[in-house]
Amino acid sequence: MAAPPRPAPLGAGLGAAPWGRRHEPCGGAAMPTERPLRRGSAFRLCLLSAALFLCLQLGVRRSWCPEEKPRGPAAGLGPPRAPPRGPPQPPGRRRVTYVRSGRRRGAEPGCCPPQPPGGPRRKAVRWHIDLQPWASPTPSLTFEALRFLKYISTSQISCERMNLSSLGGDAETTKKPWSVCLDERFGLVHRIRSKKCRLYSLGLGNDDNQFEVSMANSGCEVHRFDPSIKSAHIQEGRRLWYHRLSVDWRDPNPAIAAHRLHSNTKKLGTILNEFGHQKIDVLKADVESAEWKILENLILEDVVEQIGQLVFEVHIHWPGFEVSGNDSTVVRYWYSLLRELELKDFRLFHTYKDLSKPQMFLKKAAFNASSCYTLSWVNTRWQ
């Protein structure tokens, strides 16, 4: 019978042995050393302290900023937050805003209030006119030409007084019927009498200036723009000026070498700003087939709203400068331009068909049309 095992030494298994030593139980098998209890307690105490610290931080944040809500992933892209409602905060407490680097906040409430209705607004930029529907189910030059010629030959409003001689003074009879409406219901005759009238005349080396002289003698301030004159500015008399400028539908770009040759070419809106003129009572234009693109620029930039009456010589024996497309498309473009004027409250009151010019329509002797017409419109809203 085997002998009973010897009892273990006093304190065995209770941590009495030195650190790192192992006790030999019966059978000779080795047992792992047990870690001290104080290391596990210290680790749990650290975790508890960290959790308590985070809870305290969260509580402080909510107590100081009760109205702040969690922000979305794209901060600063939404509308500005409304200011908090309710009683004001006590004077001893201020709102704290936490800003994270790399992220932008939206506009502060009350910083930039929206403009009230009716305030100044920038008009939308237009890049092209609105083309009118075709005159027929399928594009046809015949239908387009007949519609256009009928439109420019039919007066939209009556005008009884169109002769400058009716004003008295030194007005002369002009060779061409550059007709302006002098009825009392429109403002031109009143501005002529009060010596507040202004006329812009656009030309290209035309020696016929009787209309401009007559308007100046009647009391208008007349500015004639002609790139062929020798001096930059010439004054004749008290109310007549000549300027070495050509009015175009675009301003030259100094960065483009070809445009530097046309430094005296400017848009009408640019000239108005440089001269400090807000209104033109009469705009007369004889620019040899550049009138279509100039008229388009005046419409797109709303310069036409600053003009009281238009007197334009239009040429229809070819499409005009930088007007492209087939014949039916060109005539549709012409017609759409004139309809744009009508939408701006301009009304055609006089048409002159020049029978001394070749009777041609887009290089064709057709439709009993002249190659040149002088058209006069009055702005019915002009004050």
C-alpha angles and dihedrals in degrees: 000000000000121000117254117257120264117254117256119256118269112278096017112155092013097092095263094124118090118269113279099018122117128215121230111226123192115300093036095264117147120235123206118253115255117236119237115265093230094072094057091046092053092051093050090048091055092051092049091049093051092050091049091050093052091049091052092050092050092049093050092050094052093045093053097042107032094156098050115105129200111278123235126242093266104052117194096020098094130072118288116273118253116247114263118269127225134054118339120264118263114270092244094060126066131189115258120208119198112213121195119209116251095025127093127214124221124254115300113253113264094013100109113012116200118262113267117248113277094031124131112298131182113241118237114261115247119207100183140012123255109259117224120236117271116274090235137028089262125032109271130170092211095056093042093049094047092050093048096046092048090050096053092044097054121080115225096196134020123243120186101187118051102139119098091208088072088071093061121217122091098326113147131206110256127220093231122046098247091173125198124180113245099177115140093239091068125066101235097083092049093049091049091053092048091047092240098114121122127196128190116197121193117197145149112225095315113158093199104100100148093113092054092047091049092050091049091049089050092057105271126133101235127200117185118193116205124154091203098070118104102229128054093237130010126181122204115187123330101306109025123089131175120206127193093228134116119213112223138167093254140033118244118255111228090206090065113076094212091055093056089074088063100051090135091058118097142156118261091242090055092051091049090054093047093048093044093235118148099182141029117202094196130016114193119187132186102160103147104248096331090097095092096059092039090052090049091053092050090053098044093048094041091238088131089071088067092059127086101195135009124210109182133172107213125197120208103172088098135010096263134236113331093351107132138181137073121307098268091048091050094052091047088053091051092050092048091054092054091047088053088058089052090053087054088058096258115143126198110235104165138029126186119193109204106219092179090072125076113284098237137135115198091337092311130106093230145124092025088271131153120226091233134046132174112216127190126198132181124208103232091200094053115127 
